[in-house]
mmCIF file of C-alpha atoms in Angstrom:
data_model
loop_
_atom_site.group_PDB
_atom_site.id
_atom_site.type_symbol
_atom_site.label_atom_id
_atom_site.label_comp_id
_atom_site.label_asym_id
_atom_site.label_seq_id
_atom_site.Cartn_x
_atom_site.Cartn_y
_atom_site.Cartn_z
ATOM 1 C CA ASP L 1 -53.769 86.470 -105.630
ATOM 2 C CA GLY L 2 -54.101 82.649 -106.063
ATOM 3 C CA GLY L 3 -56.623 81.012 -104.216
ATOM 4 C CA ILE L 4 -59.817 78.859 -104.247
ATOM 5 C CA THR L 5 -63.204 80.278 -104.918
ATOM 6 C CA GLN L 6 -66.512 78.683 -103.779
ATOM 7 C CA SER L 7 -69.664 79.762 -104.764
ATOM 8 C CA PRO L 8 -72.380 80.803 -103.698
ATOM 9 C CA LYS L 9 -71.512 81.644 -100.213
ATOM 10 C CA TYR L 10 -75.108 80.815 -99.101
ATOM 11 C CA LEU L 11 -77.453 78.483 -100.716
ATOM 12 C CA PHE L 12 -81.158 77.728 -99.956
ATOM 13 C CA ARG L 13 -82.981 74.909 -101.350
ATOM 14 C CA LYS L 14 -86.050 72.893 -101.257
ATOM 15 C CA GLU L 15 -86.010 69.292 -100.024
ATOM 16 C CA GLY L 16 -85.857 66.683 -103.005
ATOM 17 C CA GLN L 17 -83.869 69.114 -105.506
ATOM 18 C CA ASN L 18 -80.485 68.522 -106.617
ATOM 19 C CA VAL L 19 -78.055 71.375 -105.961
ATOM 20 C CA THR L 20 -74.542 72.273 -107.323
ATOM 21 C CA LEU L 21 -71.812 73.694 -105.501
ATOM 22 C CA SER L 22 -69.076 75.413 -107.204
ATOM 23 C CA CYS L 23 -65.237 75.223 -106.474
ATOM 24 C CA GLU L 24 -62.617 76.675 -108.608
ATOM 25 C CA GLN L 25 -58.821 76.901 -107.979
ATOM 26 C CA ASN L 26 -56.042 78.906 -109.842
ATOM 27 C CA LEU L 27 -53.437 77.527 -107.648
ATOM 28 C CA ASN L 28 -52.224 74.843 -110.285
ATOM 29 C CA HIS L 29 -52.873 72.167 -107.744
ATOM 30 C CA ASP L 30 -53.272 68.534 -108.743
ATOM 31 C CA ALA L 31 -55.621 67.381 -106.021
ATOM 32 C CA MET L 32 -58.888 68.819 -105.075
ATOM 33 C CA TYR L 33 -61.198 67.650 -102.083
ATOM 34 C CA TRP L 34 -64.689 68.103 -100.723
ATOM 35 C CA TYR L 35 -65.286 68.029 -96.919
ATOM 36 C CA ARG L 36 -68.584 68.627 -94.922
ATOM 37 C CA GLN L 37 -68.461 70.354 -91.855
ATOM 38 C CA ASP L 38 -71.198 70.095 -89.102
ATOM 39 C CA PRO L 39 -71.036 71.565 -85.505
ATOM 40 C CA GLY L 40 -68.854 69.312 -83.136
ATOM 41 C CA GLN L 41 -68.010 66.622 -85.667
ATOM 42 C CA GLY L 42 -64.966 68.245 -87.482
ATOM 43 C CA LEU L 43 -64.278 68.014 -91.232
ATOM 44 C CA ARG L 44 -65.665 64.898 -92.998
ATOM 45 C CA LEU L 45 -64.192 63.976 -96.524
ATOM 46 C CA ILE L 46 -66.900 63.499 -99.295
ATOM 47 C CA TYR L 47 -65.016 63.014 -102.432
ATOM 48 C CA TYR L 48 -61.534 63.720 -103.744
ATOM 49 C CA SER L 49 -59.505 63.912 -106.966
ATOM 50 C CA GLN L 50 -56.096 63.593 -107.507
ATOM 51 C CA ILE L 51 -55.845 64.302 -111.420
ATOM 52 C CA VAL L 52 -58.174 65.366 -113.879
ATOM 53 C CA ASN L 53 -61.025 62.932 -115.122
ATOM 54 C CA ASP L 54 -60.429 60.741 -111.933
ATOM 55 C CA PHE L 55 -61.987 61.055 -108.632
ATOM 56 C CA GLN L 56 -62.580 58.685 -105.608
ATOM 57 C CA LYS L 57 -65.133 58.471 -102.710
ATOM 58 C CA GLY L 58 -64.287 59.588 -99.394
ATOM 59 C CA ASP L 59 -65.900 58.800 -95.937
ATOM 60 C CA ILE L 60 -69.210 60.090 -96.852
ATOM 61 C CA ALA L 61 -69.869 59.999 -100.388
ATOM 62 C CA GLU L 62 -73.668 58.525 -100.503
ATOM 63 C CA GLY L 63 -75.914 61.210 -101.782
ATOM 64 C CA TYR L 64 -73.313 63.269 -103.556
ATOM 65 C CA SER L 65 -71.541 63.174 -106.808
ATOM 66 C CA VAL L 66 -68.720 65.061 -108.375
ATOM 67 C CA SER L 67 -66.765 65.790 -111.577
ATOM 68 C CA ARG L 68 -63.308 66.637 -112.488
ATOM 69 C CA GLU L 69 -63.285 67.529 -116.255
ATOM 70 C CA LYS L 70 -60.463 70.338 -115.711
ATOM 71 C CA LYS L 71 -57.831 70.807 -113.466
ATOM 72 C CA GLU L 72 -59.248 74.046 -112.171
ATOM 73 C CA SER L 73 -62.710 73.073 -111.284
ATOM 74 C CA PHE L 74 -64.279 70.265 -108.838
ATOM 75 C CA PRO L 75 -68.038 71.012 -108.421
ATOM 76 C CA LEU L 76 -70.125 68.864 -106.013
ATOM 77 C CA THR L 77 -73.562 68.030 -106.541
ATOM 78 C CA VAL L 78 -75.881 67.205 -103.426
ATOM 79 C CA THR L 79 -78.442 64.982 -104.703
ATOM 80 C CA SER L 80 -82.166 64.469 -103.113
ATOM 81 C CA ALA L 81 -80.806 61.288 -102.028
ATOM 82 C CA GLN L 82 -78.501 62.835 -99.352
ATOM 83 C CA LYS L 83 -80.525 62.442 -96.215
ATOM 84 C CA ASN L 84 -79.366 65.361 -94.143
ATOM 85 C CA PRO L 85 -77.808 67.729 -96.632
ATOM 86 C CA THR L 86 -77.777 71.086 -94.547
ATOM 87 C CA ALA L 87 -74.163 71.802 -93.498
ATOM 88 C CA PHE L 88 -71.104 73.851 -94.391
ATOM 89 C CA TYR L 89 -69.146 72.643 -97.373
ATOM 90 C CA LEU L 90 -65.670 73.297 -97.736
ATOM 91 C CA CYS L 91 -63.455 72.741 -101.062
ATOM 92 C CA ALA L 92 -59.680 72.389 -100.652
ATOM 93 C CA SER L 93 -56.579 71.722 -102.953
ATOM 94 C CA SER L 94 -53.143 70.527 -102.532
ATOM 95 C CA LYS L 95 -50.058 70.372 -104.863
ATOM 96 C CA ARG L 96 -50.031 66.655 -105.052
ATOM 97 C CA GLY L 97 -52.280 64.095 -103.763
ATOM 98 C CA ASN L 98 -49.914 61.702 -101.977
ATOM 99 C CA ARG L 99 -47.116 64.065 -100.619
ATOM 100 C CA TRP L 100 -47.104 65.330 -97.053
ATOM 101 C CA ASP L 101 -45.288 68.552 -97.892
ATOM 102 C CA SER L 102 -48.613 69.987 -99.244
ATOM 103 C CA PRO L 103 -50.915 71.407 -96.855
ATOM 104 C CA LEU L 104 -54.553 71.772 -97.883
ATOM 105 C CA HIS L 105 -55.573 75.166 -99.055
ATOM 106 C CA PHE L 106 -59.271 75.771 -98.387
ATOM 107 C CA GLY L 107 -62.015 77.875 -99.905
ATOM 108 C CA ASN L 108 -64.153 80.120 -97.604
ATOM 109 C CA GLY L 109 -67.242 77.662 -98.002
ATOM 110 C CA THR L 110 -70.634 77.192 -98.997
ATOM 111 C CA ARG L 111 -73.360 77.059 -96.479
ATOM 112 C CA LEU L 112 -76.325 74.908 -97.797
ATOM 113 C CA THR L 113 -79.812 75.070 -96.081
ATOM 114 C CA VAL L 114 -82.397 72.571 -97.222
ATOM 115 C CA THR L 115 -85.950 72.885 -96.030
ATOM 116 C CA ALA B 1 -58.389 53.119 -87.374
ATOM 117 C CA GLN B 2 -56.814 56.534 -87.133
ATOM 118 C CA SER B 3 -58.358 59.324 -84.833
ATOM 119 C CA VAL B 4 -57.717 62.640 -83.613
ATOM 120 C CA ALA B 5 -59.123 63.848 -80.344
ATOM 121 C CA GLN B 6 -59.272 67.533 -79.007
ATOM 122 C CA PRO B 7 -60.332 67.172 -75.497
ATOM 123 C CA GLU B 8 -61.551 70.665 -74.899
ATOM 124 C CA ASP B 9 -64.443 72.120 -76.914
ATOM 125 C CA GLN B 10 -63.599 75.655 -75.463
ATOM 126 C CA VAL B 11 -60.558 77.309 -73.989
ATOM 127 C CA ASN B 12 -60.672 80.749 -72.743
ATOM 128 C CA VAL B 13 -57.278 82.703 -71.993
ATOM 129 C CA ALA B 14 -56.660 86.156 -71.126
ATOM 130 C CA GLU B 15 -54.781 88.524 -73.484
ATOM 131 C CA GLY B 16 -51.192 88.283 -73.005
ATOM 132 C CA ASN B 17 -51.169 85.026 -71.248
ATOM 133 C CA PRO B 18 -49.771 81.710 -72.752
ATOM 134 C CA LEU B 19 -52.207 79.438 -74.503
ATOM 135 C CA THR B 20 -52.307 75.837 -75.007
ATOM 136 C CA VAL B 21 -54.872 73.768 -77.314
ATOM 137 C CA LYS B 22 -54.731 70.146 -76.682
ATOM 138 C CA CYS B 23 -54.787 67.372 -79.377
ATOM 139 C CA THR B 24 -53.839 63.482 -78.997
ATOM 140 C CA TYR B 25 -53.756 61.265 -81.899
ATOM 141 C CA SER B 26 -53.888 57.593 -82.873
ATOM 142 C CA VAL B 27 -52.154 56.402 -86.075
ATOM 143 C CA SER B 28 -50.861 52.994 -87.085
ATOM 144 C CA GLY B 29 -47.625 54.289 -88.574
ATOM 145 C CA ASN B 30 -45.249 57.273 -88.139
ATOM 146 C CA PRO B 31 -47.860 60.220 -87.765
ATOM 147 C CA TYR B 32 -47.779 63.514 -89.939
ATOM 148 C CA LEU B 33 -49.486 66.091 -87.813
ATOM 149 C CA PHE B 34 -50.942 69.474 -88.790
ATOM 150 C CA TRP B 35 -52.853 72.340 -86.988
ATOM 151 C CA TYR B 36 -55.393 74.793 -89.126
ATOM 152 C CA VAL B 37 -57.532 77.639 -87.914
ATOM 153 C CA GLN B 38 -60.626 78.785 -88.936
ATOM 154 C CA TYR B 39 -62.196 82.216 -88.531
ATOM 155 C CA PRO B 40 -65.988 82.539 -88.674
ATOM 156 C CA ASN B 41 -67.572 81.600 -92.037
ATOM 157 C CA ARG B 42 -64.313 81.166 -93.452
ATOM 158 C CA GLY B 43 -62.281 78.013 -94.766
ATOM 159 C CA LEU B 44 -59.499 76.449 -92.781
ATOM 160 C CA GLN B 45 -55.712 78.091 -92.858
ATOM 161 C CA PHE B 46 -52.712 75.950 -92.422
ATOM 162 C CA LEU B 47 -50.688 76.995 -89.270
ATOM 163 C CA LEU B 48 -47.906 74.432 -88.878
ATOM 164 C CA LYS B 49 -47.148 71.000 -89.323
ATOM 165 C CA TYR B 50 -44.695 68.197 -87.952
ATOM 166 C CA ILE B 51 -43.245 65.640 -90.142
ATOM 167 C CA THR B 52 -40.072 64.658 -88.725
ATOM 168 C CA GLY B 53 -37.158 66.082 -86.686
ATOM 169 C CA ASP B 54 -37.150 68.701 -84.135
ATOM 170 C CA ASN B 55 -40.237 68.023 -81.619
ATOM 171 C CA LEU B 56 -40.984 71.613 -81.363
ATOM 172 C CA VAL B 57 -42.376 73.068 -84.442
ATOM 173 C CA LYS B 58 -42.772 76.789 -85.560
ATOM 174 C CA GLY B 59 -45.727 78.078 -87.588
ATOM 175 C CA SER B 60 -47.604 80.958 -88.582
ATOM 176 C CA TYR B 61 -48.765 84.094 -86.171
ATOM 177 C CA GLY B 62 -46.248 82.886 -83.482
ATOM 178 C CA PHE B 63 -47.866 79.564 -82.813
ATOM 179 C CA GLU B 64 -45.950 76.594 -82.223
ATOM 180 C CA ALA B 65 -46.564 72.909 -81.467
ATOM 181 C CA GLU B 66 -44.788 70.211 -79.532
ATOM 182 C CA PHE B 67 -44.712 66.690 -80.779
ATOM 183 C CA ASN B 68 -44.601 64.098 -77.804
ATOM 184 C CA LYS B 69 -44.478 60.399 -79.241
ATOM 185 C CA SER B 70 -44.683 58.826 -76.025
ATOM 186 C CA GLN B 71 -47.888 60.709 -75.205
ATOM 187 C CA THR B 72 -49.092 60.771 -78.742
ATOM 188 C CA SER B 73 -49.873 64.311 -78.293
ATOM 189 C CA PHE B 74 -49.492 67.474 -80.313
ATOM 190 C CA HIS B 75 -50.381 70.502 -78.410
ATOM 191 C CA LEU B 76 -50.714 73.892 -79.922
ATOM 192 C CA LYS B 77 -49.007 76.759 -78.035
ATOM 193 C CA LYS B 78 -48.320 80.582 -78.194
ATOM 194 C CA PRO B 79 -46.362 82.356 -75.392
ATOM 195 C CA SER B 80 -48.637 85.595 -75.381
ATOM 196 C CA ALA B 81 -52.240 85.581 -76.592
ATOM 197 C CA LEU B 82 -53.736 88.122 -78.734
ATOM 198 C CA VAL B 83 -57.458 88.876 -79.191
ATOM 199 C CA SER B 84 -57.123 88.257 -82.814
ATOM 200 C CA ASP B 85 -56.189 84.509 -81.920
ATOM 201 C CA SER B 86 -59.832 83.960 -81.191
ATOM 202 C CA ALA B 87 -60.852 81.277 -83.497
ATOM 203 C CA LEU B 88 -61.599 77.617 -84.121
ATOM 204 C CA TYR B 89 -58.547 75.332 -84.264
ATOM 205 C CA PHE B 90 -58.259 71.972 -85.754
ATOM 206 C CA CYS B 91 -55.853 69.401 -85.179
ATOM 207 C CA ALA B 92 -55.120 66.777 -87.933
ATOM 208 C CA ALA B 93 -53.089 63.663 -88.432
ATOM 209 C CA MET B 94 -52.268 61.023 -90.949
ATOM 210 C CA ASP B 95 -50.071 58.052 -91.354
ATOM 211 C CA SER B 96 -47.197 58.775 -93.275
ATOM 212 C CA ASN B 97 -47.684 56.257 -95.659
ATOM 213 C CA PHE B 98 -50.723 57.858 -97.041
ATOM 214 C CA GLY B 99 -51.886 61.154 -98.571
ATOM 215 C CA ASN B 100 -54.111 63.960 -97.670
ATOM 216 C CA GLU B 101 -57.006 61.650 -98.641
ATOM 217 C CA LYS B 102 -56.347 59.797 -95.162
ATOM 218 C CA LEU B 103 -56.088 62.992 -93.232
ATOM 219 C CA THR B 104 -58.336 62.650 -89.894
ATOM 220 C CA PHE B 105 -59.372 65.990 -88.196
ATOM 221 C CA GLY B 106 -60.203 66.488 -84.627
ATOM 222 C CA THR B 107 -63.713 68.086 -83.753
ATOM 223 C CA GLY B 108 -62.109 71.453 -83.033
ATOM 224 C CA THR B 109 -61.213 73.855 -80.300
ATOM 225 C CA ARG B 110 -62.826 77.143 -79.745
ATOM 226 C CA LEU B 111 -60.318 79.431 -78.599
ATOM 227 C CA THR B 112 -61.437 82.706 -76.887
ATOM 228 C CA ILE B 113 -59.024 85.149 -75.903
ATOM 229 C CA ILE B 114 -60.467 87.639 -73.425
ATOM 230 C CA PRO B 115 -59.238 91.305 -73.425
#
């Protein structure tokens, strides 16, 4: 079955360490997104990419970095500069970056805890 | 700036009764509106969307939503609730002139169906 795979499901890190979250899709979607979910705050966009080798900052990009070297993959690095990194991170994809007729498909998320 | 409001953090409904989850939006142009559902420790799943046309939109699992332009609302409804409908529901909106990178989510409503 096609879908989005996020790994790992749970991740624990010490403060000051960078950590990379994996996101792979086999839906042949052009666009991919990273969201952060915090209780009572809904979803906030971190970064998005509409095509390979190109990505754009979302609303809360500070302290994060991404790459898009392959269509299928869009890893997110949470750097030590992110002041409050503990959260639930969701990766999503859609068929095209600028079309309404393509709802987002989400992975099952990675819960990151930084202590 | 566009925004989405879900005024109820929690909605409780008895099994078999009709349910409504409320959503109001503010976008500068014509709105594209979406409902997503999230089960515990999972990603979001697309339920339904309003783009244009009939104000009553039907979606997955027997859900429907009514677009009301004058009240800027897009309430989610179901005629008869099931225990399995218990989940976190997100309303989302964007201006039709933009793409998914401009999608704004509400803060979510937790729906609990009581047996």
